[in-house]
mmCIF file of C-alpha atoms in Angstrom:
data_model
loop_
_atom_site.group_PDB
_atom_site.id
_atom_site.type_symbol
_atom_site.label_atom_id
_atom_site.label_comp_id
_atom_site.label_asym_id
_atom_site.label_seq_id
_atom_site.Cartn_x
_atom_site.Cartn_y
_atom_site.Cartn_z
ATOM 1 C CA MET A 182 33.289 147.078 122.503
ATOM 2 C CA ARG A 183 32.958 144.405 125.259
ATOM 3 C CA ALA A 184 33.795 145.519 128.600
ATOM 4 C CA ALA A 185 33.456 144.669 132.309
ATOM 5 C CA ILE A 186 31.679 147.781 133.675
ATOM 6 C CA THR A 187 30.369 148.327 137.094
ATOM 7 C CA ARG A 188 26.323 148.164 137.509
ATOM 8 C CA ASP A 189 24.850 148.589 140.874
ATOM 9 C CA GLY A 190 27.952 147.810 142.667
ATOM 10 C CA ALA A 191 28.584 144.582 140.386
ATOM 11 C CA LEU A 192 30.703 143.714 137.324
ATOM 12 C CA VAL A 193 28.790 143.149 134.437
ATOM 13 C CA VAL A 194 30.091 142.190 130.971
ATOM 14 C CA GLU A 195 28.458 143.889 128.206
ATOM 15 C CA GLU A 196 28.571 146.100 125.036
ATOM 16 C CA VAL A 197 29.439 149.482 125.702
ATOM 17 C CA PRO A 198 30.296 152.284 122.968
ATOM 18 C CA ASP A 199 33.984 152.326 121.745
ATOM 19 C CA PRO A 200 35.824 155.344 123.280
ATOM 20 C CA VAL A 201 36.786 158.036 120.787
ATOM 21 C CA PRO A 202 40.251 159.696 121.216
ATOM 22 C CA GLN A 203 39.883 163.373 121.406
ATOM 23 C CA ALA A 204 42.776 166.219 120.605
ATOM 24 C CA GLY A 205 46.123 164.686 121.940
ATOM 25 C CA GLN A 206 44.990 161.231 122.827
ATOM 26 C CA VAL A 207 45.137 157.897 121.410
ATOM 27 C CA LEU A 208 43.038 154.953 120.865
ATOM 28 C CA VAL A 209 44.435 151.507 121.862
ATOM 29 C CA ARG A 210 43.288 147.935 121.997
ATOM 30 C CA THR A 211 43.965 146.486 125.397
ATOM 31 C CA LEU A 212 46.245 143.462 125.457
ATOM 32 C CA ALA A 213 46.801 142.719 129.299
ATOM 33 C CA CYS A 214 45.531 144.624 132.387
ATOM 34 C CA GLY A 215 46.272 143.765 135.848
ATOM 35 C CA ILE A 216 43.646 143.516 138.766
ATOM 36 C CA CYS A 217 44.771 146.079 141.357
ATOM 37 C CA GLY A 218 43.871 145.977 145.179
ATOM 38 C CA SER A 219 42.430 149.346 144.664
ATOM 39 C CA ASP A 220 39.864 147.714 142.185
ATOM 40 C CA LEU A 221 38.819 145.351 145.035
ATOM 41 C CA HIS A 222 38.578 148.258 147.600
ATOM 42 C CA ALA A 223 36.713 150.296 145.080
ATOM 43 C CA LEU A 224 33.941 147.618 144.689
ATOM 44 C CA GLY A 225 34.204 146.064 148.335
ATOM 45 C CA ASP A 226 33.598 149.477 149.872
ATOM 46 C CA PRO A 227 32.689 152.078 147.297
ATOM 47 C CA ASP A 228 31.358 154.770 149.818
ATOM 48 C CA ALA A 229 35.002 154.772 151.435
ATOM 49 C CA PHE A 230 36.694 154.734 148.469
ATOM 50 C CA THR A 231 34.872 157.512 146.733
ATOM 51 C CA GLY A 232 34.836 159.623 149.810
ATOM 52 C CA ILE A 233 38.910 159.289 150.174
ATOM 53 C CA MET A 234 39.069 160.332 146.431
ATOM 54 C CA ARG A 235 36.808 163.198 146.790
ATOM 55 C CA ARG A 236 38.681 164.582 149.955
ATOM 56 C CA THR A 237 42.090 164.219 147.933
ATOM 57 C CA GLY A 238 41.165 165.880 144.974
ATOM 58 C CA GLY A 239 40.651 162.639 142.957
ATOM 59 C CA THR A 240 37.864 161.562 140.457
ATOM 60 C CA PRO A 241 34.440 161.957 142.076
ATOM 61 C CA HIS A 242 32.462 159.691 140.203
ATOM 62 C CA ASP A 243 30.273 156.948 141.776
ATOM 63 C CA ILE A 244 32.391 153.892 141.399
ATOM 64 C CA ARG A 245 29.259 151.612 141.719
ATOM 65 C CA ASN A 246 27.933 152.691 138.091
ATOM 66 C CA GLY A 247 29.104 153.254 134.601
ATOM 67 C CA ILE A 248 32.969 152.827 135.279
ATOM 68 C CA VAL A 249 35.189 150.381 133.320
ATOM 69 C CA LEU A 250 37.914 149.507 135.818
ATOM 70 C CA GLY A 251 41.591 148.560 135.110
ATOM 71 C CA HIS A 252 44.330 150.796 135.228
ATOM 72 C CA GLU A 253 47.305 148.530 134.934
ATOM 73 C CA TYR A 254 47.635 148.134 131.289
ATOM 74 C CA ALA A 255 49.692 147.247 127.961
ATOM 75 C CA ALA A 256 47.931 147.814 124.626
ATOM 76 C CA GLU A 257 48.651 148.458 121.084
ATOM 77 C CA ILE A 258 47.917 151.401 119.040
ATOM 78 C CA VAL A 259 44.860 151.470 116.961
ATOM 79 C CA ASP A 260 44.381 155.384 115.754
ATOM 80 C CA TYR A 261 45.117 158.667 116.815
ATOM 81 C CA GLY A 262 43.120 161.720 117.559
ATOM 82 C CA PRO A 263 43.263 165.042 116.333
ATOM 83 C CA GLY A 264 46.585 167.241 117.151
ATOM 84 C CA THR A 265 48.815 164.205 117.735
ATOM 85 C CA VAL A 266 52.436 163.840 116.898
ATOM 86 C CA ARG A 267 51.966 160.355 115.831
ATOM 87 C CA ALA A 268 55.474 159.348 116.611
ATOM 88 C CA LEU A 269 54.735 155.497 117.011
ATOM 89 C CA PRO A 270 53.245 153.540 114.207
ATOM 90 C CA ILE A 271 50.013 152.046 114.483
ATOM 91 C CA GLY A 272 50.396 148.488 116.198
ATOM 92 C CA THR A 273 53.227 149.464 118.387
ATOM 93 C CA MET A 274 52.752 147.778 122.030
ATOM 94 C CA VAL A 275 52.611 150.673 124.551
ATOM 95 C CA CYS A 276 51.938 151.020 128.239
ATOM 96 C CA GLY A 277 51.856 154.212 130.551
ATOM 97 C CA PRO A 278 50.866 155.674 133.778
ATOM 98 C CA PRO A 279 47.118 155.826 134.387
ATOM 99 C CA ILE A 280 46.689 159.457 134.213
ATOM 100 C CA GLY A 281 44.108 160.724 131.670
ATOM 101 C CA PHE A 282 43.727 164.042 130.383
ATOM 102 C CA GLY A 283 42.481 166.064 127.523
ATOM 103 C CA PRO A 284 39.224 168.049 126.342
ATOM 104 C CA GLN A 285 36.936 166.024 128.315
ATOM 105 C CA GLY A 286 38.893 166.904 131.509
ATOM 106 C CA SER A 287 41.243 164.830 133.470
ATOM 107 C CA GLY A 288 41.243 161.921 135.895
ATOM 108 C CA ILE A 289 42.650 158.637 136.855
ATOM 109 C CA ILE A 290 42.276 155.930 133.835
ATOM 110 C CA GLY A 291 39.801 153.359 134.929
ATOM 111 C CA TYR A 292 38.165 155.375 137.474
ATOM 112 C CA THR A 293 36.178 157.949 135.610
ATOM 113 C CA PRO A 294 33.589 157.422 132.513
ATOM 114 C CA ALA A 295 35.830 159.717 130.400
ATOM 115 C CA PHE A 296 38.830 157.243 130.492
ATOM 116 C CA PRO A 297 37.384 153.646 130.530
ATOM 117 C CA GLY A 298 40.095 151.259 131.524
ATOM 118 C CA GLY A 299 41.631 148.192 130.633
ATOM 119 C CA PHE A 300 38.788 145.778 131.676
ATOM 120 C CA GLY A 301 37.496 146.592 127.817
ATOM 121 C CA GLU A 302 38.539 146.072 124.539
ATOM 122 C CA TYR A 303 39.458 149.566 123.870
ATOM 123 C CA MET A 304 40.797 152.679 125.763
ATOM 124 C CA ILE A 305 41.943 156.182 125.296
ATOM 125 C CA ILE A 306 45.386 157.447 126.747
ATOM 126 C CA PRO A 307 47.116 160.887 126.461
ATOM 127 C CA GLU A 308 49.611 160.621 123.545
ATOM 128 C CA GLY A 309 52.220 162.358 126.047
ATOM 129 C CA PHE A 310 52.174 159.470 128.369
ATOM 130 C CA THR A 311 52.380 156.721 125.825
ATOM 131 C CA MET A 312 55.603 154.773 126.179
ATOM 132 C CA ALA A 313 56.734 152.222 123.833
ATOM 133 C CA VAL A 314 57.282 148.704 125.192
ATOM 134 C CA PRO A 315 60.879 147.287 124.704
ATOM 135 C CA GLY A 316 60.945 144.310 122.220
ATOM 136 C CA GLY A 317 60.642 140.871 123.731
ATOM 137 C CA LEU A 318 58.572 142.250 126.684
ATOM 138 C CA ALA A 319 55.339 140.218 126.817
ATOM 139 C CA PRO A 320 51.985 142.496 127.379
ATOM 140 C CA GLU A 321 51.339 140.862 130.645
ATOM 141 C CA VAL A 322 54.528 141.560 132.095
ATOM 142 C CA ALA A 323 54.616 145.101 130.572
ATOM 143 C CA ALA A 324 51.160 145.798 132.435
ATOM 144 C CA LEU A 325 53.094 145.264 135.820
ATOM 145 C CA THR A 326 54.883 148.547 135.002
ATOM 146 C CA GLU A 327 52.130 150.612 136.802
ATOM 147 C CA PRO A 328 52.168 148.730 140.169
ATOM 148 C CA PHE A 329 56.061 148.267 140.043
ATOM 149 C CA SER A 330 56.264 152.158 139.565
ATOM 150 C CA VAL A 331 54.251 152.606 142.819
ATOM 151 C CA ALA A 332 57.030 150.632 144.627
ATOM 152 C CA THR A 333 59.554 152.651 142.894
ATOM 153 C CA ARG A 334 57.973 155.846 143.979
ATOM 154 C CA ALA A 335 57.730 154.574 147.856
ATOM 155 C CA VAL A 336 61.368 153.479 147.887
ATOM 156 C CA ARG A 337 62.250 157.002 146.371
ATOM 157 C CA ARG A 338 60.291 158.765 148.808
ATOM 158 C CA ALA A 339 61.912 156.798 151.748
ATOM 159 C CA GLN A 340 65.183 158.458 151.000
ATOM 160 C CA MET A 341 67.331 155.364 152.228
ATOM 161 C CA SER A 342 70.806 154.627 152.538
ATOM 162 C CA PRO A 343 72.275 151.299 151.153
ATOM 163 C CA THR A 344 72.999 149.829 154.864
ATOM 164 C CA ASP A 345 69.323 150.583 156.064
ATOM 165 C CA VAL A 346 67.300 147.716 157.174
ATOM 166 C CA ALA A 347 64.164 147.583 155.276
ATOM 167 C CA VAL A 348 60.999 145.727 156.623
ATOM 168 C CA VAL A 349 57.980 145.283 154.060
ATOM 169 C CA LEU A 350 54.619 144.339 155.918
ATOM 170 C CA GLY A 351 52.423 142.607 153.657
ATOM 171 C CA LEU A 352 53.331 141.041 150.450
ATOM 172 C CA GLY A 353 50.402 141.600 148.098
ATOM 173 C CA PRO A 354 51.459 142.746 144.759
ATOM 174 C CA ILE A 355 52.438 146.362 146.052
ATOM 175 C CA GLY A 356 54.374 144.825 148.889
ATOM 176 C CA LEU A 357 56.129 142.334 146.527
ATOM 177 C CA ALA A 358 56.894 145.204 144.242
ATOM 178 C CA VAL A 359 58.518 147.052 147.062
ATOM 179 C CA VAL A 360 60.883 144.206 147.762
ATOM 180 C CA ALA A 361 61.749 143.809 144.128
ATOM 181 C CA ALA A 362 62.128 147.627 143.852
ATOM 182 C CA LEU A 363 64.667 147.711 147.119
ATOM 183 C CA LYS A 364 66.599 145.062 145.867
ATOM 184 C CA ALA A 365 67.113 146.603 142.231
ATOM 185 C CA LYS A 366 68.416 149.481 144.272
ATOM 186 C CA GLY A 367 70.888 147.448 145.982
ATOM 187 C CA HIS A 368 69.244 147.691 149.541
ATOM 188 C CA GLY A 369 69.456 144.926 152.136
ATOM 189 C CA PRO A 370 68.940 143.680 154.413
ATOM 190 C CA VAL A 371 65.152 143.171 153.125
ATOM 191 C CA VAL A 372 62.844 141.742 155.738
ATOM 192 C CA ALA A 373 59.617 140.441 153.966
ATOM 193 C CA VAL A 374 56.706 139.632 156.423
ATOM 194 C CA ASP A 375 53.477 137.941 155.552
ATOM 195 C CA PHE A 376 51.036 135.094 156.989
ATOM 196 C CA SER A 377 50.909 133.357 153.267
ATOM 197 C CA PRO A 378 53.679 130.811 152.601
ATOM 198 C CA LYS A 379 53.053 131.206 149.029
ATOM 199 C CA ARG A 380 53.752 135.078 148.997
ATOM 200 C CA ARG A 381 56.695 134.617 151.165
ATOM 201 C CA ALA A 382 57.972 132.374 148.615
ATOM 202 C CA LEU A 383 57.435 135.074 145.982
ATOM 203 C CA ALA A 384 59.059 137.592 147.982
ATOM 204 C CA GLU A 385 62.121 135.310 148.225
ATOM 205 C CA ARG A 386 62.246 134.901 144.442
ATOM 206 C CA LEU A 387 62.325 138.671 144.303
ATOM 207 C CA GLY A 388 65.287 138.814 146.532
ATOM 208 C CA ALA A 389 64.099 139.263 150.142
ATOM 209 C CA ASP A 390 66.840 138.343 152.674
ATOM 210 C CA VAL A 391 64.875 137.770 155.577
ATOM 211 C CA LEU A 392 61.215 136.000 155.549
ATOM 212 C CA ILE A 393 59.078 136.225 158.716
ATOM 213 C CA ASP A 394 55.525 134.519 159.367
ATOM 214 C CA PRO A 395 53.814 136.735 161.773
ATOM 215 C CA ALA A 396 51.943 133.985 163.231
ATOM 216 C CA VAL A 397 54.834 132.259 164.369
ATOM 217 C CA GLU A 398 57.217 135.463 165.397
ATOM 218 C CA SER A 399 56.899 139.117 165.584
ATOM 219 C CA PRO A 400 58.209 141.268 162.717
ATOM 220 C CA TYR A 401 59.695 143.433 165.333
ATOM 221 C CA GLY A 402 61.841 140.980 167.067
ATOM 222 C CA ARG A 403 64.948 140.942 165.090
ATOM 223 C CA TRP A 404 66.113 144.336 165.289
ATOM 224 C CA SER A 405 69.153 143.624 167.483
ATOM 225 C CA SER A 406 70.399 141.045 165.269
ATOM 226 C CA LEU A 407 70.052 143.316 162.485
ATOM 227 C CA GLY A 408 72.137 145.733 164.352
ATOM 228 C CA VAL A 409 69.171 148.236 164.778
ATOM 229 C CA ILE A 410 69.059 150.000 168.205
ATOM 230 C CA THR A 411 65.166 150.055 169.431
ATOM 231 C CA GLY A 412 65.026 152.557 172.083
ATOM 232 C CA THR A 413 65.224 156.342 171.958
ATOM 233 C CA MET A 414 67.596 156.837 175.101
ATOM 234 C CA ASP A 415 70.091 154.017 173.731
ATOM 235 C CA ARG A 416 70.054 155.353 170.248
ATOM 236 C CA MET A 417 70.789 158.915 171.594
ATOM 237 C CA ALA A 418 73.836 157.629 173.875
ATOM 238 C CA ALA A 419 75.185 155.973 170.832
ATOM 239 C CA GLU A 420 75.099 159.103 168.973
ATOM 240 C CA TYR A 421 76.769 161.042 171.684
ATOM 241 C CA ARG A 422 79.415 158.353 171.804
ATOM 242 C CA GLY A 423 80.074 159.128 168.155
ATOM 243 C CA LEU A 424 79.066 155.416 167.216
ATOM 244 C CA LYS A 425 77.573 154.539 163.927
ATOM 245 C CA VAL A 426 74.028 153.736 163.900
ATOM 246 C CA THR A 427 71.764 151.561 161.578
ATOM 247 C CA ASP A 428 68.489 153.143 160.600
ATOM 248 C CA SER A 429 65.348 151.188 159.594
ATOM 249 C CA VAL A 430 62.522 151.740 157.357
ATOM 250 C CA ILE A 431 59.136 150.064 157.562
ATOM 251 C CA PHE A 432 57.049 149.849 154.326
ATOM 252 C CA GLU A 433 53.317 149.377 155.597
ATOM 253 C CA CYS A 434 51.625 147.599 152.497
ATOM 254 C CA VAL A 435 48.581 146.167 154.279
ATOM 255 C CA GLY A 436 46.393 149.178 154.958
ATOM 256 C CA THR A 437 43.830 147.754 157.382
ATOM 257 C CA PRO A 438 42.561 149.570 160.421
ATOM 258 C CA GLY A 439 44.991 149.395 163.447
ATOM 259 C CA MET A 440 48.111 148.296 161.517
ATOM 260 C CA LEU A 441 49.492 151.838 161.533
ATOM 261 C CA ASP A 442 49.276 151.635 165.447
ATOM 262 C CA ARG A 443 51.034 148.381 165.811
ATOM 263 C CA VAL A 444 53.922 149.792 163.299
ATOM 264 C CA VAL A 445 54.497 152.678 165.628
ATOM 265 C CA GLU A 446 54.538 150.539 168.662
ATOM 266 C CA GLY A 447 56.978 148.121 167.036
ATOM 267 C CA ALA A 448 59.268 150.467 165.150
ATOM 268 C CA PRO A 449 62.720 151.559 166.577
ATOM 269 C CA ALA A 450 63.753 155.025 167.402
ATOM 270 C CA SER A 451 64.156 157.195 164.663
ATOM 271 C CA SER A 452 62.442 155.016 161.954
ATOM 272 C CA LYS A 453 60.710 156.052 158.754
ATOM 273 C CA ILE A 454 57.328 154.537 158.240
ATOM 274 C CA MET A 455 56.227 154.495 154.683
ATOM 275 C CA LEU A 456 52.495 154.184 154.146
ATOM 276 C CA VAL A 457 52.063 152.090 150.696
ATOM 277 C CA GLY A 458 48.942 150.216 151.532
ATOM 278 C CA VAL A 459 45.712 152.355 151.368
ATOM 279 C CA CYS A 460 43.518 152.132 154.608
ATOM 280 C CA LEU A 461 39.989 153.470 153.636
ATOM 281 C CA GLN A 462 38.837 153.619 157.197
ATOM 282 C CA PRO A 463 39.902 156.115 159.833
ATOM 283 C CA ASP A 464 42.625 155.151 162.319
ATOM 284 C CA SER A 465 44.271 156.298 165.162
ATOM 285 C CA ILE A 466 47.885 156.278 166.750
ATOM 286 C CA ASP A 467 49.462 157.757 169.857
ATOM 287 C CA PRO A 468 51.325 160.776 169.112
ATOM 288 C CA GLY A 469 53.318 160.740 172.063
ATOM 289 C CA VAL A 470 54.857 157.611 171.047
ATOM 290 C CA VAL A 471 55.502 159.107 167.516
ATOM 291 C CA ALA A 472 57.330 162.073 169.048
ATOM 292 C CA HIS A 473 59.247 160.385 171.892
ATOM 293 C CA LYS A 474 60.467 157.778 169.075
ATOM 294 C CA GLU A 475 61.108 160.692 166.658
ATOM 295 C CA LEU A 476 59.255 158.444 163.843
ATOM 296 C CA ASP A 477 58.908 159.951 160.207
ATOM 297 C CA ILE A 478 55.795 158.831 158.770
ATOM 298 C CA ARG A 479 55.431 159.376 154.987
ATOM 299 C CA GLY A 480 52.656 158.495 152.402
ATOM 300 C CA SER A 481 53.080 157.387 149.166
ATOM 301 C CA PHE A 482 50.630 157.006 146.256
ATOM 302 C CA GLY A 483 51.222 156.147 142.538
ATOM 303 C CA GLY A 484 54.329 156.880 140.300
ATOM 304 C CA SER A 485 55.068 159.860 138.316
ATOM 305 C CA PRO A 486 55.722 159.520 134.572
ATOM 306 C CA SER A 487 59.417 159.362 135.078
ATOM 307 C CA GLU A 488 59.190 156.787 137.840
ATOM 308 C CA TYR A 489 57.159 154.614 135.436
ATOM 309 C CA ARG A 490 59.501 155.156 132.725
ATOM 310 C CA GLN A 491 62.579 154.090 135.161
ATOM 311 C CA THR A 492 60.492 150.928 136.122
ATOM 312 C CA LEU A 493 59.872 150.204 132.655
ATOM 313 C CA ARG A 494 63.530 150.269 131.900
ATOM 314 C CA ASP A 495 64.370 148.162 135.220
ATOM 315 C CA ILE A 496 61.844 145.462 134.263
ATOM 316 C CA ALA A 497 62.956 145.262 130.335
ATOM 317 C CA ASP A 498 66.636 145.179 131.551
ATOM 318 C CA GLY A 499 66.086 142.355 133.978
ATOM 319 C CA ARG A 500 66.614 144.377 137.078
ATOM 320 C CA ILE A 501 63.333 143.356 138.203
ATOM 321 C CA ASP A 502 61.693 140.158 137.296
ATOM 322 C CA ALA A 503 58.149 141.459 137.607
ATOM 323 C CA GLY A 504 56.541 138.357 135.837
ATOM 324 C CA VAL A 505 57.221 136.413 139.177
ATOM 325 C CA VAL A 506 54.043 137.889 140.820
ATOM 326 C CA ILE A 507 51.554 136.764 138.207
ATOM 327 C CA THR A 508 49.700 133.818 139.438
ATOM 328 C CA GLY A 509 46.551 133.752 137.127
ATOM 329 C CA THR A 510 44.963 135.387 133.861
ATOM 330 C CA THR A 511 41.473 135.423 133.078
ATOM 331 C CA GLY A 512 39.113 136.912 130.359
ATOM 332 C CA LEU A 513 36.130 139.279 130.833
ATOM 333 C CA ASP A 514 33.805 136.704 131.474
ATOM 334 C CA GLY A 515 35.811 135.181 134.368
ATOM 335 C CA LEU A 516 36.633 138.477 135.943
ATOM 336 C CA LYS A 517 33.807 138.579 138.476
ATOM 337 C CA HIS A 518 34.750 135.350 139.851
ATOM 338 C CA MET A 519 38.487 136.238 139.752
ATOM 339 C CA PHE A 520 37.741 139.088 142.101
ATOM 340 C CA GLU A 521 36.013 136.649 144.840
ATOM 341 C CA ARG A 522 39.227 134.496 144.537
ATOM 342 C CA LEU A 523 41.612 137.144 145.101
ATOM 343 C CA GLY A 524 40.201 137.526 148.780
ATOM 344 C CA LYS A 525 42.239 134.078 149.319
ATOM 345 C CA PRO A 526 45.815 135.396 149.705
ATOM 346 C CA ASP A 527 47.166 131.620 149.382
ATOM 347 C CA GLU A 528 45.631 131.258 145.820
ATOM 348 C CA HIS A 529 46.920 134.473 143.980
ATOM 349 C CA ALA A 530 48.978 137.348 143.922
ATOM 350 C CA LYS A 531 48.567 139.053 140.663
ATOM 351 C CA VAL A 532 45.887 138.196 137.943
ATOM 352 C CA ILE A 533 46.087 139.527 134.777
ATOM 353 C CA VAL A 534 43.019 140.200 132.678
ATOM 354 C CA ASP A 535 43.150 139.643 128.663
ATOM 355 C CA PRO A 536 40.085 141.210 127.224
ATOM 356 C CA ARG A 537 40.361 139.399 124.069
ATOM 357 C CA SER A 538 40.255 135.873 125.349
#
């Protein structure tokens, strides 16, 4: 098959062997695959990316060589491996969480040689995680179920009440997906923050209630107008008086060094801080401020099969208009150039790869 594979830290399009489904696996033809920020990180800083994966029990393969990336996929069933139920007919369009397992071991699809990703013409996926795409949903939209399921998980882990104020910092694909997931669950107000006018406009289309350009004003300057008490003593005084207080949740979707420290400084007392953007470098915060403000910092990574399934229903039923974030498409031959263009936030949000084109 033709695939964009990593060679010496670069993407090279070449012919590679077709993957062969083993026991419990399905062979599929890739119809669409999104470019994820993790793919950009993996090639941009492979040592840090591989180090994080190894320290957290992930796939320990060197991302610079022999990897077919791509884990946000929609595909059609071509064949089944041995020992499969074969519940879905050949030709069915499917998607699923990027979790690979079988006789060859386990790993994240698109980050291990055992499970080549959607930047190739064919993939193998576990039959148990193969989900039929509802009729009428385009493959490029179905492929977005994976990044939007990441947002579904982050919102679930935040354990919010409907009246909590949500601030989403960074409106890349994941930040935009968090905005959409919050609104699909009926949360509001949702404050969307990004330097890019184009990305703020996309957030507005997904339902964001307040848009902030941090070059013009601080994302932490509207707490009072949103009914949030910022100081620890003021909040305690309100609680002692029996007053209803409004909680806040900050979704950090940027993932750059120093960002968490700025969030800790700007967060109101008793806030939850959801780490959704992945920072690959060590960072530091002031633990005294975290303790004094009684801040709750939670990580969130990926999405479970049940969260993936719920997200697919939300997209198919129109509760989430995932296609809004698609700003470009490319074939395999244009993939390397598109990776470079994705570094310009005003040009693209989400780009979809079609290995057939």
